[in-house]
XYZ file of C-alpha atoms in Angstrom:
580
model
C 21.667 -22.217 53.423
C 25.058 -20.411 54.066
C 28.417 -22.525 53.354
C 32.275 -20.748 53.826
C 34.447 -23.487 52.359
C 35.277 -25.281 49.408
C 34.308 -28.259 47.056
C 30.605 -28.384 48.029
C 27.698 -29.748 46.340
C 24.452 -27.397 47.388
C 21.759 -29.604 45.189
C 18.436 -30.243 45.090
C 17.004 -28.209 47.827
C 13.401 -26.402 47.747
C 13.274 -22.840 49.385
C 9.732 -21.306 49.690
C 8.653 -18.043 51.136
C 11.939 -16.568 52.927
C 11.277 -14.060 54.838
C 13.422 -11.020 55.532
C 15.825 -11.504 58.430
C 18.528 -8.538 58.653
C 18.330 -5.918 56.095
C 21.161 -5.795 53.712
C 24.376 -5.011 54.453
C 23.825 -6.073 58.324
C 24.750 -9.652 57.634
C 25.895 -10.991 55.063
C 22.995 -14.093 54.521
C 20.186 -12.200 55.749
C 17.920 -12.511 53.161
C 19.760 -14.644 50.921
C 18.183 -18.021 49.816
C 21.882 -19.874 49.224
C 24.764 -17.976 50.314
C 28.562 -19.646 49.359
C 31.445 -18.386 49.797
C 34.695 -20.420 48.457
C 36.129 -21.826 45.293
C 34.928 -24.666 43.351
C 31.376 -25.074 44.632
C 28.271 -26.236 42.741
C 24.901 -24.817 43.419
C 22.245 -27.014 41.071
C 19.175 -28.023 40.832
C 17.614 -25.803 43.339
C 14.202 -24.556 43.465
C 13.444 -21.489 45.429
C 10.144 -19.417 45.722
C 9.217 -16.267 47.153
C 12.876 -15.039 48.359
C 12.767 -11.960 50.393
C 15.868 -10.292 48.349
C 18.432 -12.453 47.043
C 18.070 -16.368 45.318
C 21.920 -17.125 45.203
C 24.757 -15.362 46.288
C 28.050 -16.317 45.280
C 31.774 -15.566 46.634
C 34.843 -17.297 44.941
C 36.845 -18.765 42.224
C 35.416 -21.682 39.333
C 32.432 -22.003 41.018
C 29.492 -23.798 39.057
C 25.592 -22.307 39.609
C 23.438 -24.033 36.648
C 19.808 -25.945 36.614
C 18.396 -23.737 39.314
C 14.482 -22.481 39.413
C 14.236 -19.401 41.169
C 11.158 -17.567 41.246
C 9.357 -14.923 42.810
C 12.251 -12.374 44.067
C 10.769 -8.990 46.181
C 12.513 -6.509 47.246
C 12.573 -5.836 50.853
C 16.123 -4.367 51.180
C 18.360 -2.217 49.233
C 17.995 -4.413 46.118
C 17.287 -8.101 45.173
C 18.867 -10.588 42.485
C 17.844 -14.103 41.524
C 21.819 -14.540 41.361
C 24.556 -11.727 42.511
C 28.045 -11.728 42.615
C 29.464 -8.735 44.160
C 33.118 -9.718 44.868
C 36.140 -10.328 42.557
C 36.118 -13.828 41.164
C 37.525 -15.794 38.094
C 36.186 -18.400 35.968
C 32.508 -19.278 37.129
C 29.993 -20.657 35.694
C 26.186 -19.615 35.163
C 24.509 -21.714 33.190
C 20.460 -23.402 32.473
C 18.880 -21.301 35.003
C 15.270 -20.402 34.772
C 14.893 -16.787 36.920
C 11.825 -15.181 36.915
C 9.814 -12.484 38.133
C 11.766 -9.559 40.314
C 10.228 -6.655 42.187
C 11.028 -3.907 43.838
C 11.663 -0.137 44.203
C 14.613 1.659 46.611
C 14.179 5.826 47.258
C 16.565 7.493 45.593
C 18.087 10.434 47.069
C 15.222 13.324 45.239
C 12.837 11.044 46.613
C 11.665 9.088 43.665
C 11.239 5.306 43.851
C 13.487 3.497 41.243
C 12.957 -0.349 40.160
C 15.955 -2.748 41.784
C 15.495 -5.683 40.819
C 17.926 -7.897 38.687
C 17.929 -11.656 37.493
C 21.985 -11.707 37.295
C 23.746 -9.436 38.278
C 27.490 -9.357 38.290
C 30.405 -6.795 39.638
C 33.441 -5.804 40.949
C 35.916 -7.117 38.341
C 34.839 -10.559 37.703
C 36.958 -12.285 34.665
C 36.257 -14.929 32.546
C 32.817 -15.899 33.531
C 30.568 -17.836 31.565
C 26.790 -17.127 31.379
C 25.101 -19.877 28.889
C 21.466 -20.706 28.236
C 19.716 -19.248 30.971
C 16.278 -17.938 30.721
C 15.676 -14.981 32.310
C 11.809 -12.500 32.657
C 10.296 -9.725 33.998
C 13.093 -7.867 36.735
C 11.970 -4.399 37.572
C 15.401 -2.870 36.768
C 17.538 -5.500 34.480
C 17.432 -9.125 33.206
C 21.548 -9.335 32.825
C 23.163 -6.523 34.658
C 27.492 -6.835 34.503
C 29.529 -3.918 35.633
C 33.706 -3.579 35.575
C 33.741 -7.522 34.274
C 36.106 -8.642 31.470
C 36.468 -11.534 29.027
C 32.854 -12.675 29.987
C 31.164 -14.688 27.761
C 27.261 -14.340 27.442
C 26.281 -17.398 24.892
C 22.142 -18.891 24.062
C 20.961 -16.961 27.138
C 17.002 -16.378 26.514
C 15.724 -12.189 28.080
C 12.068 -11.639 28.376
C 10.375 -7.991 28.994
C 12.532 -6.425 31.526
C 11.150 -2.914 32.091
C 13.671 -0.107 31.178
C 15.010 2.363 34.329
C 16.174 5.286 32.741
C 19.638 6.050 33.998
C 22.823 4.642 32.596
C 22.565 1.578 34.111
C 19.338 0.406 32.231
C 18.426 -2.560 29.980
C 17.925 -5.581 29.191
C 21.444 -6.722 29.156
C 23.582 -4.622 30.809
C 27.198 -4.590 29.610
C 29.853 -1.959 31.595
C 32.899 -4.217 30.631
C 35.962 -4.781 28.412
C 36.824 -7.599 25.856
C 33.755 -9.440 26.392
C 31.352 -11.426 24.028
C 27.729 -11.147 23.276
C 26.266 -14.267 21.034
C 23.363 -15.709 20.126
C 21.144 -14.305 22.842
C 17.612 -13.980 21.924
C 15.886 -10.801 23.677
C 12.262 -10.557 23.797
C 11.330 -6.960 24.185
C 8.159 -4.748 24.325
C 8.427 -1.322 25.179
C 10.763 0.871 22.353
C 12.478 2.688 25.280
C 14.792 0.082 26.067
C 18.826 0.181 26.087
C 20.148 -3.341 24.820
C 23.633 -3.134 25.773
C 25.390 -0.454 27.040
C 28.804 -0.132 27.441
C 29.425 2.910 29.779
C 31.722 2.213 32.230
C 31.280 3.738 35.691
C 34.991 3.288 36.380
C 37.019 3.886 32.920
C 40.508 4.071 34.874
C 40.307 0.353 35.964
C 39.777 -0.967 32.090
C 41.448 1.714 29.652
C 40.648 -0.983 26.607
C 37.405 -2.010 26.662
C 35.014 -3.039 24.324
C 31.869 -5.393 23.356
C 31.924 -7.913 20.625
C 28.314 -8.951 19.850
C 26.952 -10.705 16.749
C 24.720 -13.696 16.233
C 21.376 -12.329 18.202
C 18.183 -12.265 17.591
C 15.958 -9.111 18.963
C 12.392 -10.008 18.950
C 10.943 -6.567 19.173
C 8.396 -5.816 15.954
C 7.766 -2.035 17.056
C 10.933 -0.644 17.906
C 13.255 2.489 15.936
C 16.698 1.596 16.663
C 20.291 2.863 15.734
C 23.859 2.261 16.819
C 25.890 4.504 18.328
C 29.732 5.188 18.343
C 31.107 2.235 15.784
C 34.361 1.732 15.579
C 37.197 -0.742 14.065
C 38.884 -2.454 17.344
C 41.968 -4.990 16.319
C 41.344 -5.123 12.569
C 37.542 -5.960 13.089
C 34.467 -3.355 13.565
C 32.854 -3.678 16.734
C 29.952 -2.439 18.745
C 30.487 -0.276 21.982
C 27.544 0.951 22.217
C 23.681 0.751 20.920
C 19.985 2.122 22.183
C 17.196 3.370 20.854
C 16.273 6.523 19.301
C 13.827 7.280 22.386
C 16.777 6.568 24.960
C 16.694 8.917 27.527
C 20.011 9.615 28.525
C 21.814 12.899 29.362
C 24.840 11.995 27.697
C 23.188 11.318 24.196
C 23.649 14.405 22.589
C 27.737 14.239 22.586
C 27.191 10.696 20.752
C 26.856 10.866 16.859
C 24.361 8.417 15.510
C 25.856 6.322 12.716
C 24.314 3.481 11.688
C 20.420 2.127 12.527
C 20.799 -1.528 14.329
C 19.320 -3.218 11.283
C 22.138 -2.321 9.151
C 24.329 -4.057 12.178
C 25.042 -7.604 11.750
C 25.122 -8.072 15.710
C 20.773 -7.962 15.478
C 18.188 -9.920 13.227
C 15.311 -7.187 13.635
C 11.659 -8.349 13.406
C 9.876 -5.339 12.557
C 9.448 -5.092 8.764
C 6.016 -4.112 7.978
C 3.968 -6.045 5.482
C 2.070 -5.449 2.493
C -1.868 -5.386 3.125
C -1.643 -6.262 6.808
C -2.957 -4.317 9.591
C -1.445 -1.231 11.613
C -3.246 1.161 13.075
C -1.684 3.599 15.440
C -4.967 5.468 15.829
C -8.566 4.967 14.932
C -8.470 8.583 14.287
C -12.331 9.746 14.901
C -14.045 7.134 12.916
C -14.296 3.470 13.210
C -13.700 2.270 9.823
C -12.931 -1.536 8.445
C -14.307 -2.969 11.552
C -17.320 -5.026 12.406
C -19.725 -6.219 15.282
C -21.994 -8.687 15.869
C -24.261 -9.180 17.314
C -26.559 -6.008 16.516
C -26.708 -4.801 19.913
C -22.737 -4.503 20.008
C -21.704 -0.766 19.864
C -18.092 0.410 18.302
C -17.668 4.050 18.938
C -14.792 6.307 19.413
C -13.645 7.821 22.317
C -10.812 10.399 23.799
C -9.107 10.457 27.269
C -9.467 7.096 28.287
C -6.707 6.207 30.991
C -3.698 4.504 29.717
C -4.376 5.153 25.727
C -3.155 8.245 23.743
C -5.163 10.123 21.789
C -8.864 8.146 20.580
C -9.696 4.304 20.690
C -12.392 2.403 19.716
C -14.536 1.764 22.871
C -16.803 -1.969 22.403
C -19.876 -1.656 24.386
C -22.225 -4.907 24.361
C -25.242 -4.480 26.488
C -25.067 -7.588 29.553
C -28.820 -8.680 29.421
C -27.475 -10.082 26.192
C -26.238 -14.391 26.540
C -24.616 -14.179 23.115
C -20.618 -13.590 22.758
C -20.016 -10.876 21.005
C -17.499 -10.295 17.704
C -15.615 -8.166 17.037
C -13.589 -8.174 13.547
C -11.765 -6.772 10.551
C -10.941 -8.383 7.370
C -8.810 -8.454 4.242
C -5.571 -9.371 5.903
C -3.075 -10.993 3.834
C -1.614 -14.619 5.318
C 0.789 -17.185 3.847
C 0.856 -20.676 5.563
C 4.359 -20.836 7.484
C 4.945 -17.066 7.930
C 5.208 -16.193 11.399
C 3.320 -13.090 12.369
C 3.198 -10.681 15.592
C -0.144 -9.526 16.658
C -0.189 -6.403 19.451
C -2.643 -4.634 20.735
C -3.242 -2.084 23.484
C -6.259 -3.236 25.472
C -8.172 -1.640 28.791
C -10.644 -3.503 31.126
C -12.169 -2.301 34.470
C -11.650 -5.738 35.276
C -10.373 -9.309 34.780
C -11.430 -11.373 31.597
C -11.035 -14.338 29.072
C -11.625 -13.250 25.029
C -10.537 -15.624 22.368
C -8.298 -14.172 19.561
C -8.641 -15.811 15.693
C -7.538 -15.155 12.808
C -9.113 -16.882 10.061
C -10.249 -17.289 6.636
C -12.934 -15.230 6.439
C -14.500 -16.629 2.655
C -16.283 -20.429 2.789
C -15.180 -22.630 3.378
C -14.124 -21.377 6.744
C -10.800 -22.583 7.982
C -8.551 -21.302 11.052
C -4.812 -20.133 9.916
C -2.932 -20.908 13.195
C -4.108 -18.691 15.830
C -7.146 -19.601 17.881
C -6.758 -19.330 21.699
C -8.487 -17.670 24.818
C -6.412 -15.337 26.224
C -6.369 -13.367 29.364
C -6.889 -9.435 29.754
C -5.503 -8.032 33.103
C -8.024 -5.203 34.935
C -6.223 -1.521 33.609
C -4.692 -0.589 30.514
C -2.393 -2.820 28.846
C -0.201 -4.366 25.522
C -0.232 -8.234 24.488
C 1.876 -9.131 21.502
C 1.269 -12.607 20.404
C 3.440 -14.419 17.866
C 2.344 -17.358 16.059
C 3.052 -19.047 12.607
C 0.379 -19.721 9.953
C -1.047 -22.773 9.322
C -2.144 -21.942 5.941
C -2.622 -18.929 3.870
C -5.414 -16.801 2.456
C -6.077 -14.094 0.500
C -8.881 -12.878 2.376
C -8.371 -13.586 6.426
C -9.842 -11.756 9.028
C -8.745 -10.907 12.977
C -12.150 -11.635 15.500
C -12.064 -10.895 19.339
C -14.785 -12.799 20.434
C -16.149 -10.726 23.997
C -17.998 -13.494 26.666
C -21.353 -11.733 27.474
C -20.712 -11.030 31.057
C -18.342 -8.334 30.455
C -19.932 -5.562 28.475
C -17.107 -2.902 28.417
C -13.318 -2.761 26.848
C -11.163 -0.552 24.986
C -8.859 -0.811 21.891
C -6.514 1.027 20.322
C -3.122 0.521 18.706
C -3.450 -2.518 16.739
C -0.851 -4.277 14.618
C -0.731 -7.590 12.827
C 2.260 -7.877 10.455
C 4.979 -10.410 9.570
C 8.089 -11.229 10.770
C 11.041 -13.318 10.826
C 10.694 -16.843 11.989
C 11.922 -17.249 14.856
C 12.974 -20.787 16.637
C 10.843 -19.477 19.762
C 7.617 -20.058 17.794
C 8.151 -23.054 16.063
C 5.680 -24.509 18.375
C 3.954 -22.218 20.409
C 1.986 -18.552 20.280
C 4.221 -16.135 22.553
C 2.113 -13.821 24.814
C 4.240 -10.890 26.261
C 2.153 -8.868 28.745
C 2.693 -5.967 30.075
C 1.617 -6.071 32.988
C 2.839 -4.070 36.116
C 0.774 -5.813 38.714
C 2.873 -8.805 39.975
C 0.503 -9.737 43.203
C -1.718 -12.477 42.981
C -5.195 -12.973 42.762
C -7.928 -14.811 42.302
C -10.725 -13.814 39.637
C -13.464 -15.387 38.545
C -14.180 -16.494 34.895
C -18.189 -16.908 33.108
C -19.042 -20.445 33.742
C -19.192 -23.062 30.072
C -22.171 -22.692 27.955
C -23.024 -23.103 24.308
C -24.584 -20.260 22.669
C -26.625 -20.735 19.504
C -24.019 -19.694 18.165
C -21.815 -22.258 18.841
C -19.602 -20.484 20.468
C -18.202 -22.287 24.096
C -17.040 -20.184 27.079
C -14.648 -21.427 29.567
C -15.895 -22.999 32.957
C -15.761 -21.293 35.767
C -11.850 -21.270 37.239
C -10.190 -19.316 40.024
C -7.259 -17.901 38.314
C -4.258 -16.533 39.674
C -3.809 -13.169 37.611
C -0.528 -14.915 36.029
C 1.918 -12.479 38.036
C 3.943 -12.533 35.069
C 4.506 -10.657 31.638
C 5.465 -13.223 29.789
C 3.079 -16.625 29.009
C 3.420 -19.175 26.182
C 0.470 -21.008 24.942
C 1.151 -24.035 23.060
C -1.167 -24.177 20.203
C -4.387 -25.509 20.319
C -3.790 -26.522 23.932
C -4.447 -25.487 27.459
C -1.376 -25.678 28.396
C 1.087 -22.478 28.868
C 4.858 -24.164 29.299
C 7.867 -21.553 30.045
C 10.498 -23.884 28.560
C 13.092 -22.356 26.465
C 16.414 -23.818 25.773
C 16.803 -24.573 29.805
C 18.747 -27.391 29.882
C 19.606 -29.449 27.097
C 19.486 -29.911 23.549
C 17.347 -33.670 23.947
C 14.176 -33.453 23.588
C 12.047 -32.893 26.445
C 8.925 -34.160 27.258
C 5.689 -33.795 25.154
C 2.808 -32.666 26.908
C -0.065 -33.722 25.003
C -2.908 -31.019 24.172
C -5.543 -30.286 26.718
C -3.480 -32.084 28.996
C -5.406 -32.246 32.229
C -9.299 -33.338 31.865
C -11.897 -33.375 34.610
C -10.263 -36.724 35.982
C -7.222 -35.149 36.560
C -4.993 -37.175 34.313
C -1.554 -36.006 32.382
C -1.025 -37.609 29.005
C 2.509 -36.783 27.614
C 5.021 -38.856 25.393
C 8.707 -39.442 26.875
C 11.921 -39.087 24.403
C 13.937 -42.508 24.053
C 16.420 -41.031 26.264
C 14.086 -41.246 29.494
C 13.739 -44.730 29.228
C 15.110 -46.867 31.836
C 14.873 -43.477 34.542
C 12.463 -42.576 36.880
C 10.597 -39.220 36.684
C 9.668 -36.908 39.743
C 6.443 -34.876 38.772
C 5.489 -31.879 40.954
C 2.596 -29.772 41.035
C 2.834 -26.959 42.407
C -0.306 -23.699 43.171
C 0.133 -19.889 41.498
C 1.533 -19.701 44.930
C 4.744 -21.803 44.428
C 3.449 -24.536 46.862
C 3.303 -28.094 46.563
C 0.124 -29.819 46.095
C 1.420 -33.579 44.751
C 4.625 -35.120 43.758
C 4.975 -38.200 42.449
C 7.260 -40.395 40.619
C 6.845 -42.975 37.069
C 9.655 -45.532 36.129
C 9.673 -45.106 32.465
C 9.944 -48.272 31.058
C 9.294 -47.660 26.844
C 8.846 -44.241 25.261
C 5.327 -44.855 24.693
C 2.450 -42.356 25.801
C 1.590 -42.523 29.334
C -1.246 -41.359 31.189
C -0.490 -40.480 34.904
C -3.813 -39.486 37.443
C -2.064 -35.953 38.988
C -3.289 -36.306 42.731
C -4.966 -39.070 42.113
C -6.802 -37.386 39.407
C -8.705 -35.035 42.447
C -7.345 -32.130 41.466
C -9.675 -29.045 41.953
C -10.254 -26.682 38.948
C -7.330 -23.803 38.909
C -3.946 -22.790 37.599
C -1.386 -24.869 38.275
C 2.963 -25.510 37.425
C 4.052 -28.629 36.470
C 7.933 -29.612 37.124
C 8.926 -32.855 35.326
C 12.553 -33.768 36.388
C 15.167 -36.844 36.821
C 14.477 -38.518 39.923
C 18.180 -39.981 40.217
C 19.838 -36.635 39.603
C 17.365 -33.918 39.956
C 17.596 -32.377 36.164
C 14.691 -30.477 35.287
C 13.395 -31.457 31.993
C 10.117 -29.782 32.003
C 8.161 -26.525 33.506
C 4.315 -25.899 32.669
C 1.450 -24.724 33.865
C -1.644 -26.814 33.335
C -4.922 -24.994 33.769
C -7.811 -28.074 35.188
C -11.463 -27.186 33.846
């Protein structure tokens, strides 16, 4: 879609699988999925999938981009954005979009492939913008990338797990600008080599007084070392120009004088205080102590020089004649019921595989303390960090990875369980960040359901897509994995009941008051970002309702669920439902 003109509305339009046309720079729409140029457009409600290089581009004064669901972005040209704005503009608007999942690499000029990929990415003096409660994950070179921008305000904007690229211009949220304003963001973070903001300014003629006010955000990142660099007082009040990490690689470090670590800063609520008799351990360290197995037949030894893990980990062997799941475990944790907690571990697999993670109370009577779930492990070597809040406390709990029998082989090392601050991301839900570099999909097979006399139940056979993401939240007690954040408004949104989708195919969810009297569009769409079914419910009463998805003849798989207006295209809802 390509518009030159002014006072537009560019809504509710689906884009799948553009292909590369021109490469950049040879046209100016090319490989763009919406490309405007003018003042006072709105670009809303959009949904676009598989974009060759850039989602939206955007030219022009008070324009409005908000709502939109862009997925999928691969670079195929010099670089690729879910939105980019690359000429001077005042006084847009970016607000409630959902952009995930950008890859790509460009050669640079010594030949080595660098990650280009960014969900927003703003420059060439842009003033006053506005970027509010968007959601961003997993772009191979930045989330939030600004550069020569002034009096921008960044507000409630949600960052998952963008990978760091080690030049200047690398992080999270990139911030080259003057006078702008960095609040209540919440940035979800893995890896400790990660710049946050950064405030080095390619071009320091064109804004002589710059600076960064931030304050108000929360950094969910349990492992990280952090400290602030170059604080000064600006205007009366101290503000922050500039913070990393301690492991920042960056040429021009050593002329800066550390002064301050970032949780002494009131811009940052860290999440990594370590708590009394919980678990860390960097290193099994030639013995495998504190842990059990059972069955018999399991074997824990330790081994060296395993790809992917430094130094020794504990290698779990469990022999595949065997039809019992095997359990792994260690005990004497310390849990108290409300506490939210962050579980990481660094995991290898020579292929794709379900365990279930528990922690529990390990004394009779038995009792789970929040976490319970099957989780995925991706073929390699990889973290997961789950979050989740206790359900009740004990003394005496214990952490189990329960192994299905068909896969006899995996790897452990580096594993943490520890406290930290509650955060409004988990009220509800366990948080699974994955690292996970492989973003193509595929299809793996899972052991087929059976009881064991031991009670234990492993999941049917499915066809899973391999998640292409690094980022999944699992609802508790529930097989379904929704990616809503704040998105779009402060209502609240639909409740997807637990195990949502059965063998018949049906959807049971609730509907706020505030539905009532609308009609709602449900899509359903494959790990592929096609459409299988849409359909659409008058709501009459906000009463429980129990809709047949395809006419309840869905096959088993992975699939996303989109639950929006029908009269005005809002999206209220994104899922996935997994069908047994």
């Amino acid at each position: 879609i390509v518009y030159r003109g002014e006072r537009a509305y560019i809504r509710h339009n689906q884009i799948h699988q553009h292909s590369l046309v021109f490469g950049y720079g040879e046209t100016p729409w090319g490989n763009t999925g919406i490309n405007v140029n003018g003042a006072h457009n709105e670009v809303a409600f959009n949904q676009m999938d598989s974009i060759a290089a850039i989602g939206i581009e955007l030219r022009g004064d008070f324009s409005d981009v908000h709502h939109n669901l862009i997925r999928h972005s691969s670079l195929l040209s010099n670089q690729t954005a879910a939105i980019m704005m690359h000429a001077p503009g005042q006084g847009q608007q970016l607000r409630h979009n959902l952009l995930m999942y950008g890859t790509g690499e460009v050669e640079s000029l010594d030949g080595k492939l660098q990650p280009q990929a960014y969900g927003i990415r703003l420059a060439n003096a842009h003033e006053g913008l506005r970027i509010t409660h968007n959601t961003i994950a997993h772009f191979s070179h930045s989330g939030l990338f600004l550069q020569n921008n002034r009096n921008c305000q960044l507000l409630y904007n949600t960052l998952f797990a963008n990978p760091l690229f080690a030049t200047d211009a690398s992080s999270t949220a990139f911030v080259s600008d003057y006078q702008n304003t960095f609040r209540h963001n919440t940035l979800v973070e893995l890896s400790p080599e990660k710049v946050l903001i950064h405030t080095q300014n390619q071009q320091p003629s064109a804004f002589p007084s710059r600076f960064v006010e931030a304050d108000s955000n929360t950094l969910v990142h349990p492992f990280g070392q952090m400290v602030v660099l170059e604080e000064r007082t600006e205007g009366g009040k101290t503000v922050l120009t500039r913070y990393s990490l301690q492991r920042w690689q960056n040429t021009r470090q050593q002329d800066l004088q550390v002064t301050a670590r970032i949780d002494e800063w009131p811009a940052f609520r860290l999440v990594d205080t370590l708590s009394p008799n919980m678990l860390y351990n960097s290193d099994f360290n030639y013995t495998i102590t504190d842990w059990s197995a059972t069955p018999d037949e399991v074997i824990l030894s330790y081994e060296e020089g395993v790809p992917g893990m430094e130094g020794g980990c504990l290698k779990v062997y469990y022999p595949p004649e065997n039809d019992l799941i095997s359990i792994i475990g260690h005990t004497g944790l310390s849990i108290q019921a409300g506490q939210v907690y962050a579980l990481s571990f660094k995991a290898r697999s020579d292929d794709f595989r379900t365990v279930r993670l528990e922690v529990r109370q390990e004394n009779s009577p038995w009792q789970d303390l929040g976490f319970n779930s099957w989780v995925p492990l991706f073929p390699d070597t990889h973290t997961y960090t789950y979050l989740f809040r206790a359900t009740a406390s004990s003394p005496q709990a214990g952490l189990r990875f329960h192994n299905t029998p068909a896969d006899p082989l995996f790897w452990l090392d580096d594993v943490y369980l520890h406290a930290v601050e509650a955060d409004k991301l988990v009220a509800e839900t366990h948080i699974m960040l994955v690292v996970n570099p492989h973003f193509e999909a595929r299809e793996m097979p899972v052991s087929p359901q059976t009881e064991t006399p031991q009670g234990e139940m492993v999941p049917q056979q499915l066809r899973l897509n391999a998640l292409a993401s690094k980022v999944v939240l699992l609802r508790q007690d529930s097989l379904l994995t929704p990616l809503q954040t704040p998105l779009l408004s402060h209502e609240p949104a639909p409740k997807v009941y637990p195990n949502p989708v059965a063998a018949d195919g049906v959807l049971h969810l609730g509907l706020p008051q505030r539905a009532v009297g609308s009609s709602l569009r449900f899509e359903l769409l494959d790990t592929g970002g096609r459409l299988i079914w849409q359909g659409r419910l008058p709501v009459q009463a906000a009463l429980p309702y129990a809709l047949p998805l395809a006419g309840g003849k869905l096959r088993q798989g992975l699939y996303m669920l989109l639950i929006s207006r029908y009269e005005t295209g809002e999206l209220l809802y994104t899922g996935r439902l997994m069908v047994e």
